[in-house]
JSON list of C-alpha atoms in Angstrom, two decimals:
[
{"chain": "A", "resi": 27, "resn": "UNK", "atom": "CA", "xyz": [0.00, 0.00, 0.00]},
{"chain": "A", "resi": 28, "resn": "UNK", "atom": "CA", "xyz": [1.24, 3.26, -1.47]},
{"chain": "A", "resi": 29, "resn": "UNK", "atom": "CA", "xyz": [2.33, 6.12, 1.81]},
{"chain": "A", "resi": 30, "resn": "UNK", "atom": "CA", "xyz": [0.20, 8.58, -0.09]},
{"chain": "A", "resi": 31, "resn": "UNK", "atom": "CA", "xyz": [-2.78, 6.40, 0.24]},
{"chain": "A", "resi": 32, "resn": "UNK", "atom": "CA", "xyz": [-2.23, 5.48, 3.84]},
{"chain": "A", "resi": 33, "resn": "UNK", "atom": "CA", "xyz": [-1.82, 9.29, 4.34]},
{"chain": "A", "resi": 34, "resn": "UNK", "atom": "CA", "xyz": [-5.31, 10.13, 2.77]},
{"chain": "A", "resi": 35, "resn": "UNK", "atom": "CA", "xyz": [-7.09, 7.47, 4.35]},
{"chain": "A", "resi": 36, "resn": "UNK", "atom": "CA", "xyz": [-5.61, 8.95, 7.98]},
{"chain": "A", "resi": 37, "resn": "UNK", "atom": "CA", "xyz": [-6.73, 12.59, 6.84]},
{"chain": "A", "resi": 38, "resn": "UNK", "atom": "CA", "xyz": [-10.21, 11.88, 5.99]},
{"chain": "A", "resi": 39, "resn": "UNK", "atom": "CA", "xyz": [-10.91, 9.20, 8.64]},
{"chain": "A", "resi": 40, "resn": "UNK", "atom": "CA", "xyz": [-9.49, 11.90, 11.30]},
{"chain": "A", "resi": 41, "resn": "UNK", "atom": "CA", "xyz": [-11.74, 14.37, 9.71]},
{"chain": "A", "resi": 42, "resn": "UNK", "atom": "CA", "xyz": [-14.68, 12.41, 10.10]},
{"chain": "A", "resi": 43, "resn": "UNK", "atom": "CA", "xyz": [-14.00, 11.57, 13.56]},
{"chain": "A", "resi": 44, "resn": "UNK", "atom": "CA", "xyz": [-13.75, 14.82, 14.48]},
{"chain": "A", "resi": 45, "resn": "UNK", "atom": "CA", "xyz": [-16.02, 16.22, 12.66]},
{"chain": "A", "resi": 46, "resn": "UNK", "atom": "CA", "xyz": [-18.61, 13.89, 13.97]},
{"chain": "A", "resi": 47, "resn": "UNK", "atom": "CA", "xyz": [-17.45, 14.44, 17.60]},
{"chain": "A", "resi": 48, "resn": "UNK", "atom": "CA", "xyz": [-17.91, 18.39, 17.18]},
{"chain": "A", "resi": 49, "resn": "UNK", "atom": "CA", "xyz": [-20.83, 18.10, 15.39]},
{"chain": "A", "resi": 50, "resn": "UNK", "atom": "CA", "xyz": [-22.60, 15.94, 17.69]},
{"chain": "A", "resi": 51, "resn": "UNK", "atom": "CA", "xyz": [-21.88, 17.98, 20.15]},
{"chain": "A", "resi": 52, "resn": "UNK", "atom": "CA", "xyz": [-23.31, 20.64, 18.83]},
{"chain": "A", "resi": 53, "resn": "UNK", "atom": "CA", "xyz": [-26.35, 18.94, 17.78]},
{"chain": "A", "resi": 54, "resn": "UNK", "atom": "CA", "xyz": [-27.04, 17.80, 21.27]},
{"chain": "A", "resi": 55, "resn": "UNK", "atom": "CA", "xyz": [-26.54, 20.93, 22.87]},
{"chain": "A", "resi": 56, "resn": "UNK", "atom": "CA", "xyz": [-29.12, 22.61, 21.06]},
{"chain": "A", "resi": 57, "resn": "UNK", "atom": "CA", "xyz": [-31.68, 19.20, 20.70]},
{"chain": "A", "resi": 58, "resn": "UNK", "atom": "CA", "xyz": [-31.12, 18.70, 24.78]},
{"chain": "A", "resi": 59, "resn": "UNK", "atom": "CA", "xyz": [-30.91, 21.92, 26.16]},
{"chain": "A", "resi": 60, "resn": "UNK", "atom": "CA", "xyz": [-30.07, 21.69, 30.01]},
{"chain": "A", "resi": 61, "resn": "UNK", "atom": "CA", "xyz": [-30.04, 18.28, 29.80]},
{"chain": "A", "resi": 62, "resn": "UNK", "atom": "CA", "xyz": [-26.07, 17.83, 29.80]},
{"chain": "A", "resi": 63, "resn": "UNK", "atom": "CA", "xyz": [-26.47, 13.91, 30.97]},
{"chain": "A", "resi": 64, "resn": "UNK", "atom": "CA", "xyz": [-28.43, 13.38, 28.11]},
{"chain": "A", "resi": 65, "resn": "UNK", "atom": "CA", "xyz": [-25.69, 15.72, 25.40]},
{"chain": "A", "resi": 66, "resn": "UNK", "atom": "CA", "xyz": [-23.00, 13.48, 26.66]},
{"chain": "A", "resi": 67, "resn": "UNK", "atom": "CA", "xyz": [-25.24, 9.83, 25.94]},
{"chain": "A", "resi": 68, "resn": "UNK", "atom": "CA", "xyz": [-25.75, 11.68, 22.53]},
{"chain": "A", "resi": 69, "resn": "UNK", "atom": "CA", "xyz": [-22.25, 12.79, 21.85]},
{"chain": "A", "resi": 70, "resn": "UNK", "atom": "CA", "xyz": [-20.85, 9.53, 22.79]},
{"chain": "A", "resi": 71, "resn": "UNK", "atom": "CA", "xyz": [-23.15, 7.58, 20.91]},
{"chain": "A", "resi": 72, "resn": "UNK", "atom": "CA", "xyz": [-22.53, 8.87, 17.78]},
{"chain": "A", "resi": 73, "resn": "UNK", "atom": "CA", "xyz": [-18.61, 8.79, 18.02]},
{"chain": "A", "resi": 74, "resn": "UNK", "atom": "CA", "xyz": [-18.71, 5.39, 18.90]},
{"chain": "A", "resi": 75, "resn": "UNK", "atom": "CA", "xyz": [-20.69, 4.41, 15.98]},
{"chain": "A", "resi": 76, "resn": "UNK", "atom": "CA", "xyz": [-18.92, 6.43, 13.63]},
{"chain": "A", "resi": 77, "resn": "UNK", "atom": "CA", "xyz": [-15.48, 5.09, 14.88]},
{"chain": "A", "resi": 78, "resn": "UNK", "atom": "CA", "xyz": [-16.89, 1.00, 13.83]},
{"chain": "A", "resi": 79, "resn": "UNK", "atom": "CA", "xyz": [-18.00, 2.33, 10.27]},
{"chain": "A", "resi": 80, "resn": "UNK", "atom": "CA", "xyz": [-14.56, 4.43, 9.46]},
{"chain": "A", "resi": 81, "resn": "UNK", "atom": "CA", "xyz": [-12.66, 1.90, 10.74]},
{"chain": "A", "resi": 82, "resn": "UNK", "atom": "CA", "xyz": [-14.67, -0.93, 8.81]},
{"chain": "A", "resi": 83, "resn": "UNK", "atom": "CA", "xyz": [-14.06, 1.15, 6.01]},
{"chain": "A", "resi": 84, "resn": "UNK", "atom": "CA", "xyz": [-10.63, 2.50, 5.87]},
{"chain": "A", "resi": 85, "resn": "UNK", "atom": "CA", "xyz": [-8.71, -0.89, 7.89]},
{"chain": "A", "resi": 86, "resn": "UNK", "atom": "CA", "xyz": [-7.72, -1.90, 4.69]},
{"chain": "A", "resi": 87, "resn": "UNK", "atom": "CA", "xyz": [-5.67, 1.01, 3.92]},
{"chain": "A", "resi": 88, "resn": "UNK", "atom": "CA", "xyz": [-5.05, 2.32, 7.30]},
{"chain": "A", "resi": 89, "resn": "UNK", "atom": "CA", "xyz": [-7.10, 3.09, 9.86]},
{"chain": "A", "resi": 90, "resn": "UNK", "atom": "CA", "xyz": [-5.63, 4.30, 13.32]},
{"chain": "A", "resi": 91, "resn": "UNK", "atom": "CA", "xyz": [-6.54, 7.94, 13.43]},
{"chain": "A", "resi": 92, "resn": "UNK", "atom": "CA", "xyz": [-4.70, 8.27, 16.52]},
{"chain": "A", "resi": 93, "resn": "UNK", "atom": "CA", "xyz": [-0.70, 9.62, 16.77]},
{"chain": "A", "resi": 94, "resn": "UNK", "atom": "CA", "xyz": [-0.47, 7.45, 19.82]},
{"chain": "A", "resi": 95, "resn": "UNK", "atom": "CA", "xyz": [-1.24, 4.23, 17.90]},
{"chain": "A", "resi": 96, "resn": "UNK", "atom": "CA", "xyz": [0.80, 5.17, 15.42]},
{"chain": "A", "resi": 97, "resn": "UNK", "atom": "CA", "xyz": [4.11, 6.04, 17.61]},
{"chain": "A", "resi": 98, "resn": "UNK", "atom": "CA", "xyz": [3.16, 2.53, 19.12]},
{"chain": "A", "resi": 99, "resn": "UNK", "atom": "CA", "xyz": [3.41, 1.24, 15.77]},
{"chain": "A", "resi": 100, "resn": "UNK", "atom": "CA", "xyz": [6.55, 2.49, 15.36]},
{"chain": "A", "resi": 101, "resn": "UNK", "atom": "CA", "xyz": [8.29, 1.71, 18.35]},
{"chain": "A", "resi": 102, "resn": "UNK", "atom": "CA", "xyz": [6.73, -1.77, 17.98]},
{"chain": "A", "resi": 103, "resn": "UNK", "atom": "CA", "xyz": [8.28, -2.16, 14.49]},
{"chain": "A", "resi": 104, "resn": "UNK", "atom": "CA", "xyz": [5.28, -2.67, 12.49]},
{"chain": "A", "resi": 105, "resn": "UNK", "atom": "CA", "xyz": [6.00, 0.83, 10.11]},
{"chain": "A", "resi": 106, "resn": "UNK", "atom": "CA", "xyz": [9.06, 2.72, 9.33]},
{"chain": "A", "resi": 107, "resn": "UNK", "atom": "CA", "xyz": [9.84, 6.34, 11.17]},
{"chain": "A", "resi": 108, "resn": "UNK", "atom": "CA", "xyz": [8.81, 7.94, 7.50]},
{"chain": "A", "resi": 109, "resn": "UNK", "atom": "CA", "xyz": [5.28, 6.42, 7.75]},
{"chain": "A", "resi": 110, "resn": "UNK", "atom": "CA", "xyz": [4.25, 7.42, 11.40]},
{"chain": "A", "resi": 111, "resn": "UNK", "atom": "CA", "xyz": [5.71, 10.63, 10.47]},
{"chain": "A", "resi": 112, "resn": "UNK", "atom": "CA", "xyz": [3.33, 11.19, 7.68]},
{"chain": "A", "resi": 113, "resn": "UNK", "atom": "CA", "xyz": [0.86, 9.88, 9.09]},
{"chain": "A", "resi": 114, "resn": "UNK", "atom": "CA", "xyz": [0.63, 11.45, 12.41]},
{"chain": "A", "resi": 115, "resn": "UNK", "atom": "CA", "xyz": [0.72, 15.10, 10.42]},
{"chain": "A", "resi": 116, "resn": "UNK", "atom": "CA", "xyz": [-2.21, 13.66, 8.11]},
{"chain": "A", "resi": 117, "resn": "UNK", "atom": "CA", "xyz": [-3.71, 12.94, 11.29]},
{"chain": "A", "resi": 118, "resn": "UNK", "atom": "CA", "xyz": [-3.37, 16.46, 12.83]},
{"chain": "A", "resi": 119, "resn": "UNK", "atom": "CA", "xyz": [-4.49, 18.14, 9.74]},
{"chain": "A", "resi": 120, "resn": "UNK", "atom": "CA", "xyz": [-7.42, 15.71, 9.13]},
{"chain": "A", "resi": 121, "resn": "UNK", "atom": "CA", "xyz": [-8.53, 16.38, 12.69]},
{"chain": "A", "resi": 122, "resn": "UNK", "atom": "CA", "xyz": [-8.01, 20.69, 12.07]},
{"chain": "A", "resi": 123, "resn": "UNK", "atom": "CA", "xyz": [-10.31, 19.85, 9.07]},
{"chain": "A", "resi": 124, "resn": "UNK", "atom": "CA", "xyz": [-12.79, 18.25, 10.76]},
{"chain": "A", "resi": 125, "resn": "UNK", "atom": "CA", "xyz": [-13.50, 20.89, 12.85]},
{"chain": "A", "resi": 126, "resn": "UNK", "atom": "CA", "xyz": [-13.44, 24.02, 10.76]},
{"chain": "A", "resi": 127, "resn": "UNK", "atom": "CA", "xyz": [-15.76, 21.83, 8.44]},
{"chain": "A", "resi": 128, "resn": "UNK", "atom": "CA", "xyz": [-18.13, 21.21, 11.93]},
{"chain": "A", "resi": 129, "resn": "UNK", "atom": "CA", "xyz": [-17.95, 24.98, 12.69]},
{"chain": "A", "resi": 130, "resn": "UNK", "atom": "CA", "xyz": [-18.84, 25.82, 9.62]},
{"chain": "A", "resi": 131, "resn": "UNK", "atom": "CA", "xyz": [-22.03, 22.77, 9.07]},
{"chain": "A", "resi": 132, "resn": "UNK", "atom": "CA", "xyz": [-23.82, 24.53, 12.07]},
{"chain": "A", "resi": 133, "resn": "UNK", "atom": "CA", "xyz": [-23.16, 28.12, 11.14]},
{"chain": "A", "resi": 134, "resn": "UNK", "atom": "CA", "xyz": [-20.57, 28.85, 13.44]},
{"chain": "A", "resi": 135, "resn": "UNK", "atom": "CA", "xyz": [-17.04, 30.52, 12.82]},
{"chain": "A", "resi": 136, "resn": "UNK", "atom": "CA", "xyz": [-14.66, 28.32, 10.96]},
{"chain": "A", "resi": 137, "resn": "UNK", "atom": "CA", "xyz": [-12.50, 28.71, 14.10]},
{"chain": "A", "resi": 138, "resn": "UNK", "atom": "CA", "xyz": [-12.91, 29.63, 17.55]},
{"chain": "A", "resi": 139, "resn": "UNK", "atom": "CA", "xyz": [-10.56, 29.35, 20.25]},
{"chain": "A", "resi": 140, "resn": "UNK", "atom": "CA", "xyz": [-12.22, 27.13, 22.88]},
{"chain": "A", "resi": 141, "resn": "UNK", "atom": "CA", "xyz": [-12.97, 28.77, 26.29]},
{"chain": "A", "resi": 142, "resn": "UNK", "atom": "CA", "xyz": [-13.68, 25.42, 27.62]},
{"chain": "A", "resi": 143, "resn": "UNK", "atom": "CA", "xyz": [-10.86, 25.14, 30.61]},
{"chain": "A", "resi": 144, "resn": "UNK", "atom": "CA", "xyz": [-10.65, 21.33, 31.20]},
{"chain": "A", "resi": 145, "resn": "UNK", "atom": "CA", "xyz": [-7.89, 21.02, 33.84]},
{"chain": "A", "resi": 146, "resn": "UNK", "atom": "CA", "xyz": [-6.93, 19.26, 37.07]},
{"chain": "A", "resi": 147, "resn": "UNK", "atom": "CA", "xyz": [-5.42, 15.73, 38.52]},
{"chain": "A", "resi": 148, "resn": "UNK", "atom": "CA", "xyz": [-8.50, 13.86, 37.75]},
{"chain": "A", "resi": 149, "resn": "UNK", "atom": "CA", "xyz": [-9.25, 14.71, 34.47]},
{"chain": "A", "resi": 150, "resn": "UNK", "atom": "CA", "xyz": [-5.01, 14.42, 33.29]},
{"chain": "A", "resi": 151, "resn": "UNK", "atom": "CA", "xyz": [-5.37, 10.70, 35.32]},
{"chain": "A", "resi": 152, "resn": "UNK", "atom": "CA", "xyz": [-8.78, 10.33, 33.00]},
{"chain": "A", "resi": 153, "resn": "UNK", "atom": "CA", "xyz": [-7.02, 10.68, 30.25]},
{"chain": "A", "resi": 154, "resn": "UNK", "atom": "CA", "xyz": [-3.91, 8.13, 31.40]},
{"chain": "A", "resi": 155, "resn": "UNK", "atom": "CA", "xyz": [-6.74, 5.62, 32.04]},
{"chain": "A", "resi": 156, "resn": "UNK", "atom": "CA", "xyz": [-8.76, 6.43, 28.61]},
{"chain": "A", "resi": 157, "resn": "UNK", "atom": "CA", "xyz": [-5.50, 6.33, 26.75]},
{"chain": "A", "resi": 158, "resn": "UNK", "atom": "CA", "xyz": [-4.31, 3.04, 28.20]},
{"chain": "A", "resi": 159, "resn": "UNK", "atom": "CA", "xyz": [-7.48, 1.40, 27.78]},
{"chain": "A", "resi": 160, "resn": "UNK", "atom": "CA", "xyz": [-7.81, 2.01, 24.08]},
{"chain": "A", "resi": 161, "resn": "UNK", "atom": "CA", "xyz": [-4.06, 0.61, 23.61]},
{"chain": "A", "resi": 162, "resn": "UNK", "atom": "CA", "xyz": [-5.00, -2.25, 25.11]},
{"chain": "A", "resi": 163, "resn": "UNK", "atom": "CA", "xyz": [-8.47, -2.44, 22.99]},
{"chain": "A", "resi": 164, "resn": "UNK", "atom": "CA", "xyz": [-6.57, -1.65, 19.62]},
{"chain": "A", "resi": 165, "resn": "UNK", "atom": "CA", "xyz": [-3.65, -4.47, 19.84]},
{"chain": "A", "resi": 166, "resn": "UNK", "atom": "CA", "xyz": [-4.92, -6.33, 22.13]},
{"chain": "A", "resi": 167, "resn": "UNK", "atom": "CA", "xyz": [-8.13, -7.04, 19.28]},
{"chain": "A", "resi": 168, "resn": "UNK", "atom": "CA", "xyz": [-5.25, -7.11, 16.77]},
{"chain": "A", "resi": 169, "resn": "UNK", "atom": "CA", "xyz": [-3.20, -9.70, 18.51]},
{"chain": "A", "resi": 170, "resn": "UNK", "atom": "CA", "xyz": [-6.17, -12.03, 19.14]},
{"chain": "A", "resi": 171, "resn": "UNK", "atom": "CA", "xyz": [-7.67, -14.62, 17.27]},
{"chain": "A", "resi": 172, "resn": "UNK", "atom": "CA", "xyz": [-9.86, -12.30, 15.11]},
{"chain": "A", "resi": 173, "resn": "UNK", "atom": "CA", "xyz": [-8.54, -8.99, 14.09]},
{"chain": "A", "resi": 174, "resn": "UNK", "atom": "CA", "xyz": [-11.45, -7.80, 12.28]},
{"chain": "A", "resi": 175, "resn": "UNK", "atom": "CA", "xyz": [-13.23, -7.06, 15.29]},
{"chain": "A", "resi": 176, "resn": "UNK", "atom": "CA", "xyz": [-11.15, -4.25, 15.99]},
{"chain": "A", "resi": 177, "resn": "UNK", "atom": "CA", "xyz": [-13.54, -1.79, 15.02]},
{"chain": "A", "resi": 178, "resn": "UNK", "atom": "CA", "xyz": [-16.89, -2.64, 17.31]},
{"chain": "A", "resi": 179, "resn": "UNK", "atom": "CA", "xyz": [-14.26, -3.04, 20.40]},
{"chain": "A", "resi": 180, "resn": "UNK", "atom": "CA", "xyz": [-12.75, 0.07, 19.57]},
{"chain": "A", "resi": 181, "resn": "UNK", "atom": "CA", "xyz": [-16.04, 2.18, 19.05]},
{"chain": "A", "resi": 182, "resn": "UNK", "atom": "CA", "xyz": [-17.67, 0.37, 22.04]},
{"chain": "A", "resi": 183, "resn": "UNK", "atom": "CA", "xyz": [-14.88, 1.44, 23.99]},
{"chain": "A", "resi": 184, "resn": "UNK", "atom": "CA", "xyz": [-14.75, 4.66, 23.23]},
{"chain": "A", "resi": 185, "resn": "UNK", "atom": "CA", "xyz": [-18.14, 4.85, 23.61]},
{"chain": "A", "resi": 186, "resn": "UNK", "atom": "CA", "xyz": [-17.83, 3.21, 27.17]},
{"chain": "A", "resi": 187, "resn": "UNK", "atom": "CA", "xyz": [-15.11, 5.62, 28.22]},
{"chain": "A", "resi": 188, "resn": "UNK", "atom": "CA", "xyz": [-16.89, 8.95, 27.50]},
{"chain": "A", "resi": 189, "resn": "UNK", "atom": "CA", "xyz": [-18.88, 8.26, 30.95]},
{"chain": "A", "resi": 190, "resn": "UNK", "atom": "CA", "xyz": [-16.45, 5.77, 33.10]},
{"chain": "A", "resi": 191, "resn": "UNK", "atom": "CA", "xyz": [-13.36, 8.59, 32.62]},
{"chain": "A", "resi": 192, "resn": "UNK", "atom": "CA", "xyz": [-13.30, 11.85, 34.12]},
{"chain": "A", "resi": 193, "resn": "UNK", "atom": "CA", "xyz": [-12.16, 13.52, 30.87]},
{"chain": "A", "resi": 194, "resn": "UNK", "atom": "CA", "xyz": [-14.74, 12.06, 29.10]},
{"chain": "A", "resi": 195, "resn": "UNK", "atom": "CA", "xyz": [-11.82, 10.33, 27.19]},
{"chain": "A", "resi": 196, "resn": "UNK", "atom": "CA", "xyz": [-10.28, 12.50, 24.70]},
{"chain": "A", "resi": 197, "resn": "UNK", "atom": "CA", "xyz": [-7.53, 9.63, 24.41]},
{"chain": "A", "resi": 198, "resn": "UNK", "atom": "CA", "xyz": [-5.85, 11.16, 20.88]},
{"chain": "A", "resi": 199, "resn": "UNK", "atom": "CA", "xyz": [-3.98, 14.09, 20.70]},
{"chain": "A", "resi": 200, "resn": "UNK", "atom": "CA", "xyz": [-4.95, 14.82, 17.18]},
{"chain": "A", "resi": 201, "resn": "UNK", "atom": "CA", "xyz": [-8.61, 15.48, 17.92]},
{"chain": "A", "resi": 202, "resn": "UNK", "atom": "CA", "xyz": [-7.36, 17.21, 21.49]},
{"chain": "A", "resi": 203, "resn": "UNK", "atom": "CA", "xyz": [-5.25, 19.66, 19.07]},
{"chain": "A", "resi": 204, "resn": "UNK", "atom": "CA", "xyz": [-8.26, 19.92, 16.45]},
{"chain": "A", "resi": 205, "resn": "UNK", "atom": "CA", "xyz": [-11.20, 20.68, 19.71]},
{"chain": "A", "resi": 206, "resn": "UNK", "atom": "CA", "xyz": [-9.37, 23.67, 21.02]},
{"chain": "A", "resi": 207, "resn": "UNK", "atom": "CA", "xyz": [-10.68, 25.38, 17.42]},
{"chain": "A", "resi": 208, "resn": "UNK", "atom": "CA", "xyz": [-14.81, 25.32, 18.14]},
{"chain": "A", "resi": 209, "resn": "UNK", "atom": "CA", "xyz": [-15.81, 26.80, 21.16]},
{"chain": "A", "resi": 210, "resn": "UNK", "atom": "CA", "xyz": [-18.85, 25.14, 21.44]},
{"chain": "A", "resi": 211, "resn": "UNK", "atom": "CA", "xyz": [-19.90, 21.60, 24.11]},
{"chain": "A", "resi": 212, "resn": "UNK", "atom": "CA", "xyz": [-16.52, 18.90, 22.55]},
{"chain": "A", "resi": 213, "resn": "UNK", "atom": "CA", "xyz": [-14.07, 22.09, 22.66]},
{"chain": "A", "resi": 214, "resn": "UNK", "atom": "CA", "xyz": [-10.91, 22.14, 24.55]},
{"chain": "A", "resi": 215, "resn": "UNK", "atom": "CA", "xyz": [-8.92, 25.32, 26.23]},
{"chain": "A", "resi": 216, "resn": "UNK", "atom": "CA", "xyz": [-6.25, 25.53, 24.20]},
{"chain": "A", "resi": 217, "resn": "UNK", "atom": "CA", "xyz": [-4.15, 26.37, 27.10]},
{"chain": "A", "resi": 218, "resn": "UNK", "atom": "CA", "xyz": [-5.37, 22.98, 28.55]},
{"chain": "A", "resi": 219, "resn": "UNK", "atom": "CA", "xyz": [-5.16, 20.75, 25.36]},
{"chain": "A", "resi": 220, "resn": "UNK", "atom": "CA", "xyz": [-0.90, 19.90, 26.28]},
{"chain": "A", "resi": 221, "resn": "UNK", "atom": "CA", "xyz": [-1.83, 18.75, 30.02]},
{"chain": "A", "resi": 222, "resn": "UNK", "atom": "CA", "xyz": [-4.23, 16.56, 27.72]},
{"chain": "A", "resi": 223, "resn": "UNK", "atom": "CA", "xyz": [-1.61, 15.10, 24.96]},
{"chain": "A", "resi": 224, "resn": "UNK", "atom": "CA", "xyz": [1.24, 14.39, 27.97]},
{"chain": "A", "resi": 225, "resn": "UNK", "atom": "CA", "xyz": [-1.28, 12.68, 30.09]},
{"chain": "A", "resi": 226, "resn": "UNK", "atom": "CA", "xyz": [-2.14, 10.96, 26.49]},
{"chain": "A", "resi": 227, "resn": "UNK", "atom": "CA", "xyz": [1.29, 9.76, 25.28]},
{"chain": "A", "resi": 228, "resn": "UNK", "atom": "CA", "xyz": [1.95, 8.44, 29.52]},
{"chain": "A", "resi": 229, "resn": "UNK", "atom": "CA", "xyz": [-1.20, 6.58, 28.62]},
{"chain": "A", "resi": 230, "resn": "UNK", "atom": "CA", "xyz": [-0.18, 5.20, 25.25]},
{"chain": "A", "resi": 231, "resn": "UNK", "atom": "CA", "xyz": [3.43, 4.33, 27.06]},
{"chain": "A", "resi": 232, "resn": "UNK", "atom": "CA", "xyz": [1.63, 2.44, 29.68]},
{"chain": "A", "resi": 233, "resn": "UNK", "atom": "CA", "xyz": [-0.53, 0.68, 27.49]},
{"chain": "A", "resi": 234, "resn": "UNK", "atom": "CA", "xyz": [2.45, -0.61, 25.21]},
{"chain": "A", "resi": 235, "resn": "UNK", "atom": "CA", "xyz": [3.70, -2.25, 28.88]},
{"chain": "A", "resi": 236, "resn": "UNK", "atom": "CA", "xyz": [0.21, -3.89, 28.87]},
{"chain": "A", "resi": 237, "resn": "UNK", "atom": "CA", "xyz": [0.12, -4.97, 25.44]},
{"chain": "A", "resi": 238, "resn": "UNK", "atom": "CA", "xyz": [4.20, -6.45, 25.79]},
{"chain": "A", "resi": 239, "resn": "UNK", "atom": "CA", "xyz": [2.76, -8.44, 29.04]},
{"chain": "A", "resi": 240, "resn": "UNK", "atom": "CA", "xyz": [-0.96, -9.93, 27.99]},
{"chain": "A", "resi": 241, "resn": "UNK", "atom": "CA", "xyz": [0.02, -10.35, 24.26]},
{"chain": "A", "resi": 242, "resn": "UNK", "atom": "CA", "xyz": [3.77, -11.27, 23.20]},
{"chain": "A", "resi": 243, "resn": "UNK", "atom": "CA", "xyz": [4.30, -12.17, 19.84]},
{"chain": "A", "resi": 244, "resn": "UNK", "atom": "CA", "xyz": [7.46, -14.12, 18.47]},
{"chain": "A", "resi": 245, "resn": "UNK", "atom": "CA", "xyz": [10.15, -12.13, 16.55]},
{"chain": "A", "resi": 246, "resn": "UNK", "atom": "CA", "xyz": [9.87, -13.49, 12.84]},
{"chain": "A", "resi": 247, "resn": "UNK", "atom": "CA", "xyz": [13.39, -11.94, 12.37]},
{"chain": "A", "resi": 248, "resn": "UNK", "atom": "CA", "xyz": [14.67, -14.20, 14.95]},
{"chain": "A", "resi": 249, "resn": "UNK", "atom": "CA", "xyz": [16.01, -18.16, 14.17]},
{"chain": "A", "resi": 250, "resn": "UNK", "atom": "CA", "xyz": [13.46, -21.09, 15.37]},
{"chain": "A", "resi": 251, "resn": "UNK", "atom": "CA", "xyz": [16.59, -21.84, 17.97]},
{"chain": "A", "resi": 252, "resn": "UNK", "atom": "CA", "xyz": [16.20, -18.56, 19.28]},
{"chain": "A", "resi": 253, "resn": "UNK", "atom": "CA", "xyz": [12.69, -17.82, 19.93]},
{"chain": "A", "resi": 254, "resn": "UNK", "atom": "CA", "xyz": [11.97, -18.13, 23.37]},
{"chain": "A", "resi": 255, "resn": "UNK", "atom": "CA", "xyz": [10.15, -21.48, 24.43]},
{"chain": "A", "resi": 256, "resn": "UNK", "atom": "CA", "xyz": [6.47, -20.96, 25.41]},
{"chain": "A", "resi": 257, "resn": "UNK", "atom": "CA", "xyz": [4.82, -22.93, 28.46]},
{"chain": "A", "resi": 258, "resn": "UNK", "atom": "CA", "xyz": [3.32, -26.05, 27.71]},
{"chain": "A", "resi": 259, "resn": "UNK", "atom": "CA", "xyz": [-0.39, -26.38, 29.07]}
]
């Protein structure tokens, strides 16, 4: 698969995502007006479902959508420094698309600095725990004996982690960087959003720990005499 395409496939599903979790957002504020319980059930709803249809959709050519699962891909070998490179900017600009084109869909300004100030222990720790559960999701599904479940664990995760997480699980810094542009219910401070990505990437790094321990896999680079014997049941 060509870089270019993996790149475009990254921009628009990013865009998508983002777009939907704006646009929700806005949608639910003004549908359930004082109802913020109900906004959030909304909001989550539809980025869950919209994260099993991109992913359904773009998996073939690439589907992460997330610069912490693709640094993890990196450091875990599966694509070169080039690749996550690309794709991680084609993830930032997909996401900045996304929301200028959800700004824009509900007649708001194509950007607006957030004054949503999202700060404090418990929300950074809700982001270590959202972050770290969705690494474990994403290989975790990928390691096991049927990879093309990935996308309904991933969107019922995500979907799962909007309420159980104090942060309401932003969990990518991509769409962190692209929801401190709309000021409206999914916006971000801007002056919070790198408390967010830090707390983000600890996640991510914490997650790769879990992955390493529940799922090892066997070096195919190494020699049959060198792979390190497994238990016997």
């Amino acid at each position: 698969m060509r870089l270019r395409q993996k790149a475009a496939a990254e921009l628009i599903g990013t865009a998508f995502l983002v777009a939907t979790v704006i646009g929700s957002g806005v949608a639910a504020s003004r549908l359930s007006p004082g109802d913020v319980g109900l906004q959030l059930l909304e909001n989550s709803l539809a980025t869950g479902a919209v994260l099993v249809a991109l992913i359904l959709a773009l998996h073939p050519v690439s589907a992460s959508f997330n610069p912490v699962v693709t640094v993890l891909e990196r450091v875990l070998g599966t694509i070169s420094t080039r690749t996550a490179a690309t794709l991680v900017a084609a993830q930032v600009a997909g996401g900045l698309v996304g929301a200028v084109v959800a700004n824009l869909m509900f007649d708001l300004p194509a950007v607006s600095a957030s004054q949503h100030v999202r700060a404090g222990s418990g929300l950074w720790l809700g982001e270590v725990v959202a972050t770290l559960g969705l690494v474990i999701v994403v290989f975790g599904t990928l390691r096991g004996a049927d990879a093309s479940r990935v996308a309904y664990a991933v969107g019922g995760y995500i979907a799962a982690a909007y309420w159980f997480t104090s942060s309401t699980s932003f969990a990518n810094p991509a769409v962190t960087v692209a929801r401190t542009v709309t000021d409206t219910f999914a916006g971000i401070a801007p002056a919070s959003a790198p408390a967010f990505v830090v707390a983000q990437l600890l996640g991510g790094a914490l997650g790769l720990g879990a992955v390493a321990l529940l799922h090892p896999v066997r070096r195919p680079d190494l020699r049959p005499d060198l792979q390190p014997e497994r238990p016997h049941p």
